[in-house]
Every structure is written in C-alpha cells, then in structure tokens.
Coordinates of C-alpha atoms in Angstrom, one line a residue:
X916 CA 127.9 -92.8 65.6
X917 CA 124.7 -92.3 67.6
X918 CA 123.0 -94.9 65.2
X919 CA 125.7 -97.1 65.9
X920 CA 125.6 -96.7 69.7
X921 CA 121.8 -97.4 69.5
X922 CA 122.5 -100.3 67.5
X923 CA 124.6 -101.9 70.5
X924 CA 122.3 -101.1 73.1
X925 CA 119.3 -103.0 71.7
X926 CA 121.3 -106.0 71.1
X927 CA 122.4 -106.3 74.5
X928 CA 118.5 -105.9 75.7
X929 CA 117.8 -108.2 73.3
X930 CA 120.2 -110.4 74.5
X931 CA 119.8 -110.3 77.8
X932 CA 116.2 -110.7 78.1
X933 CA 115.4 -114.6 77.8
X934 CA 118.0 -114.6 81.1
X935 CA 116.0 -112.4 82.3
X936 CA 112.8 -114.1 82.1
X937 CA 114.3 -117.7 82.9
X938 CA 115.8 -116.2 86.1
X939 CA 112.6 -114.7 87.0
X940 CA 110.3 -117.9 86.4
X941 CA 113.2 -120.8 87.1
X942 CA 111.4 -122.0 90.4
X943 CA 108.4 -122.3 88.8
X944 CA 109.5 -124.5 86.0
X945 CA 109.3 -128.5 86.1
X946 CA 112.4 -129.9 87.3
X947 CA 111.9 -131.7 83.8
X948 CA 110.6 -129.9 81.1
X949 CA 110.0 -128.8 77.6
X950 CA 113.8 -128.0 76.3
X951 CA 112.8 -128.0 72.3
X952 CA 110.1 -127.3 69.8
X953 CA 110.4 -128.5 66.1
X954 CA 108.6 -127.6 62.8
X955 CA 106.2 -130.2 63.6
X956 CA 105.4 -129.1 67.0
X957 CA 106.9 -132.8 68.6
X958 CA 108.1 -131.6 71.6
X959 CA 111.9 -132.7 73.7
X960 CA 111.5 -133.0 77.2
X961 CA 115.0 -132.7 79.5
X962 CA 116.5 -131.0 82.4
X963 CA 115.0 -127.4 83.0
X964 CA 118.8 -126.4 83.3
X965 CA 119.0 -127.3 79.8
X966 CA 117.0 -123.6 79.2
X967 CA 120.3 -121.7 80.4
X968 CA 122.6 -123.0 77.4
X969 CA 119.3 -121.1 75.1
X970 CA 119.6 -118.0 77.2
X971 CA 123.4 -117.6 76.9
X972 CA 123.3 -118.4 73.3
X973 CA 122.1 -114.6 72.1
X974 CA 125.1 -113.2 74.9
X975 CA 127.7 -115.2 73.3
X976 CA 127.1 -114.1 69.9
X977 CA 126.4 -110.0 71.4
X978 CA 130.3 -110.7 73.1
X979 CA 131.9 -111.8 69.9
X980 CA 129.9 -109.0 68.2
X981 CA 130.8 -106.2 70.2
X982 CA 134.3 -107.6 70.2
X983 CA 134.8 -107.8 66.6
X984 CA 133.3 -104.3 65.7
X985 CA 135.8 -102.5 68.4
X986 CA 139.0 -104.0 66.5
X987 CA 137.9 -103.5 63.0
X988 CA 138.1 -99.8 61.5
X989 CA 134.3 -99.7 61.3
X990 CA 131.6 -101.1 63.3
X991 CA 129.8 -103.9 61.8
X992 CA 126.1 -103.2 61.7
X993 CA 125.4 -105.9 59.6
X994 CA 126.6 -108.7 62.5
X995 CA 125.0 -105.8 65.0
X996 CA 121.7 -107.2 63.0
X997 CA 122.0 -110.9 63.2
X998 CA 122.9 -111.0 67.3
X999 CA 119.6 -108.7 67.4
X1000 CA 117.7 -111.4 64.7
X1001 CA 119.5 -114.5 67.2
X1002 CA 117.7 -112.7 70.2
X1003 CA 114.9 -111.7 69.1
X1004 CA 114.6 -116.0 68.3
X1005 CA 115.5 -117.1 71.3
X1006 CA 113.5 -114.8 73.2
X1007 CA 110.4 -116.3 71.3
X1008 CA 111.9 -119.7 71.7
X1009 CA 112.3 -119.5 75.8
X1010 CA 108.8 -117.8 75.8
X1011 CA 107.4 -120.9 73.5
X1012 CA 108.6 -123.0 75.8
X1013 CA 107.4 -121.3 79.1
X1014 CA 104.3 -120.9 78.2
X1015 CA 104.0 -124.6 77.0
X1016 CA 105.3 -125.7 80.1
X1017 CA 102.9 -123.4 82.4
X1018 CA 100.2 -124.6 79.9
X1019 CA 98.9 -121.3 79.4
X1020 CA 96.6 -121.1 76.1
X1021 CA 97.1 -117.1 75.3
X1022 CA 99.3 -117.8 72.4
X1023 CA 99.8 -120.6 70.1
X1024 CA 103.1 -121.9 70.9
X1025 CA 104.0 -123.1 67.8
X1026 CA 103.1 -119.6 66.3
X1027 CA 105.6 -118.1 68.3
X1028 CA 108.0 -120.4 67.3
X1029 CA 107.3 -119.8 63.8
X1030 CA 107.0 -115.8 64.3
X1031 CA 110.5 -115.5 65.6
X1032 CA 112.1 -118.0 62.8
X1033 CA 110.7 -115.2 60.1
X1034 CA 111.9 -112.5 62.3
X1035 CA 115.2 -113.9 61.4
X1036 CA 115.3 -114.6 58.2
X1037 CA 113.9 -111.1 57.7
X1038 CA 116.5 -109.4 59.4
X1039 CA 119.1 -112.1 57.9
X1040 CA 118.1 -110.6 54.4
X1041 CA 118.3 -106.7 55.9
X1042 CA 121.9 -107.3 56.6
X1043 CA 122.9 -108.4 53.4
X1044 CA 125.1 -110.8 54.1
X1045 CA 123.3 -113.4 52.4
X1046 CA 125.5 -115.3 49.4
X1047 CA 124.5 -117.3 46.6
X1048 CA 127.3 -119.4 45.0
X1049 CA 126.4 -121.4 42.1
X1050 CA 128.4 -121.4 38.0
X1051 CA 126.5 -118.1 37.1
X1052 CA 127.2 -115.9 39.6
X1053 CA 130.5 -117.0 40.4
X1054 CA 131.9 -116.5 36.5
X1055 CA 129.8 -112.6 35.9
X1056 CA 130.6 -110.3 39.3
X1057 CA 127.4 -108.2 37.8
X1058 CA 125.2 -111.2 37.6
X1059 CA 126.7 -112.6 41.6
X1060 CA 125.3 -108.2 42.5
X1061 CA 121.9 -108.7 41.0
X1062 CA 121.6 -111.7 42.8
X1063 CA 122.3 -110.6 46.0
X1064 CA 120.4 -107.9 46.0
X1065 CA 117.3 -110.2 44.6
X1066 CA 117.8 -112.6 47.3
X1067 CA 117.9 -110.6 50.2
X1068 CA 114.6 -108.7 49.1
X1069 CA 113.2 -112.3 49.0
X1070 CA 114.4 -113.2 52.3
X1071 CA 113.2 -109.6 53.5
X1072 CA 109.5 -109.7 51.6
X1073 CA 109.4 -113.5 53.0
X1074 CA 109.7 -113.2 56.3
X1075 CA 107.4 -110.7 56.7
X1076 CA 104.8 -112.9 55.0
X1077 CA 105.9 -115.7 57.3
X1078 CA 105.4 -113.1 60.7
X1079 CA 101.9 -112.4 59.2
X1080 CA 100.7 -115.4 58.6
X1081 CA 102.3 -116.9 61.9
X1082 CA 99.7 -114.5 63.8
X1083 CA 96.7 -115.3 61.6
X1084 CA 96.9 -118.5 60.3
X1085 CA 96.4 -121.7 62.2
X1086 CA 99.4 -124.4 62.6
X1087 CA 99.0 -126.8 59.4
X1088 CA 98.4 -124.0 56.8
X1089 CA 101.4 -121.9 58.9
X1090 CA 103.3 -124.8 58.0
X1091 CA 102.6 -125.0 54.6
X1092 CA 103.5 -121.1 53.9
X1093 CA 107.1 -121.6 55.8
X1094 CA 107.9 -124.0 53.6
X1095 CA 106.6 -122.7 50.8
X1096 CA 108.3 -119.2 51.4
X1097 CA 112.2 -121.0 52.1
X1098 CA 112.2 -123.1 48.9
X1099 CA 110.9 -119.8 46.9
X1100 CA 114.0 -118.4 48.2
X1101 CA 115.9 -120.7 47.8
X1102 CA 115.5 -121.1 44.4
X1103 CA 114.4 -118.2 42.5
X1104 CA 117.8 -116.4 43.0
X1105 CA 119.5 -119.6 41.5
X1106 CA 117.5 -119.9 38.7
X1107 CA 117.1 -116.2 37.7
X1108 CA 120.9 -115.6 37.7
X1109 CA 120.8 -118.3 35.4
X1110 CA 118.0 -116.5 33.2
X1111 CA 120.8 -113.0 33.5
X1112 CA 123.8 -115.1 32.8
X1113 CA 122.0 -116.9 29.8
X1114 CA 121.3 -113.4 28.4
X1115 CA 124.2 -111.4 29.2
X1116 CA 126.4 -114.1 27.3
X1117 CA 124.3 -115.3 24.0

C-alpha cells in the first residue's frame, strides 16, 4: 500500500512540475517563441501560451490515472509508470525549450530532448504493457509470453543506452544510436518469435 501511495505522489510532482517552472519564468519568455523541437533539432516557433497545453499534458493523464486506479479492484502501477515516464518527458521538453529560448548554452538542447524520449521508452518497457501482435505470437500464447518479456527488456536495456549516450555523445552520432536502438526493437521481437514459433512447430 505504502508503495503504492509513493507511487501517486511522485507522479503528481512529476506532473506538476513543468507548470511549475512555466509559471515561474512566463514573463520572461518571448511573446513568440520556441513551442517544438524535432529529431532534427528544426525548431517551431508560435505563441508562448502555446507552452501551457505541454504543461497540462502530464496533469491530464496523472487525473485519468488516479481516476482509473480508485475504481478498479487494484491500483494500476503499471499506468502509475507511464504518467510518471509522460512527465518526466515533458519536463525535459519545457526545459529544452526554455533554455533554447533564454539562449543559455549549459545543456545541449537537443540532448535533453533526446534524454527524456529514452526515459520513456525505458519506463514504457518497465511497465510491461508493451504488445507485439504479428501470425506467431498471436497462434502460440507461449511464444506471444516470450515475446513480451524479450521486448520489454529491449525497450528497458535501450533506453538506458539512449540516456547514456544522450549525455555523452554529440547530436549527429546521438542521432544515429536513437535510431538505431527503436528499429532494434522493433524488430528483433518480431523476428525471434518467428525463430520460437518455427521451432516449437517443425
């Protein structure tokens, strides 16, 4: 129960802090101002009240969270984790963007960008909600566990390599790894469920 309790109170920290931090720096921004950041680092400019739909983004989600775990039997940790991962993103997203905007060069904006995308997919993988649907694992229930199980120790293992090398790699070779670390993912659960089904059924 404790764990549980501790679970809801650092999602709603989480949640609330980009508000926090826009609130505090709002007069400072540009009226206009960086409002998005892509893979590519091209930046979208627009209205800085554009900054409050991010911030309330993380709250929404923590609502419908706590929501749905206090009319179900048993508290869902597993969504618990994913508003936590969904704040923990947009708190590195607002900061990317406030710091680009203040033109500040402590961190590497598009490093922090990256860092909180793999902080997600980490955490996605934790919570082990992640499916994989193809002709193998939907005909053998055995083969559809193993693959699971593989493909959220992928996500887990690969978004810890993206957080690392989002703090000591530079942008193009950062680039490079992301990719390379989602389509590893994304793949090698497909085709090694084929490799188990192939097996199981000769």
């Amino acid at each position: 129960m404790k764990n549980i309790n501790i679970q809801k109170i650092f999602m709603w920290v989480f949640a609330l802090i980009p508000i926090i931090v826009v609130a505090s720096v709002y007069r400072m921004i540009p009226n206009r101002c960086i409002v998005g950041i892509n893979m590519a680092k091209s930046l979208f400019y627009g209205a800085k009240k554009m900054l409050w739909i991010l911030c309330v983004v993380p709250v929404v989600i923590a609502i419908a969270t706590t929501i749905f775990s206090r009319y179900t039997k048993n508290s869902n940790s597993n969504m618990q984790k994913v508003a936590v991962s969904i704040s923990i993103f947009v708190i590195g997203y607002v900061s990317a963007i406030i710091l680009e905007n203040f033109d500040l060069n402590i961190i590497d904006v598009y490093n922090v960008a990256c860092f909180s995308i793999a902080i997600l997919f980490a955490t996605l993988g934790s919570s082990t909600i992640i499916e994989i649907k193809n002709p193998w694992t939907m005909q053998d229930l055995n083969v559809r566990d193993k693959t699971q199980e593989l493909a959220c120790n992928l996500c887990i293992i690969g978004g810890l390599i993206q957080a690392l090398s989002s703090i000591f790699l530079k942008q193009q070779k950062l680039f490079y790894v992301m990719m390379l670390t989602f389509v590893i993912c994304l793949i090698m659960p497909n085709v090694i469920s084929y490799v188990w089904y192939s097996k199981k059924n000769k």
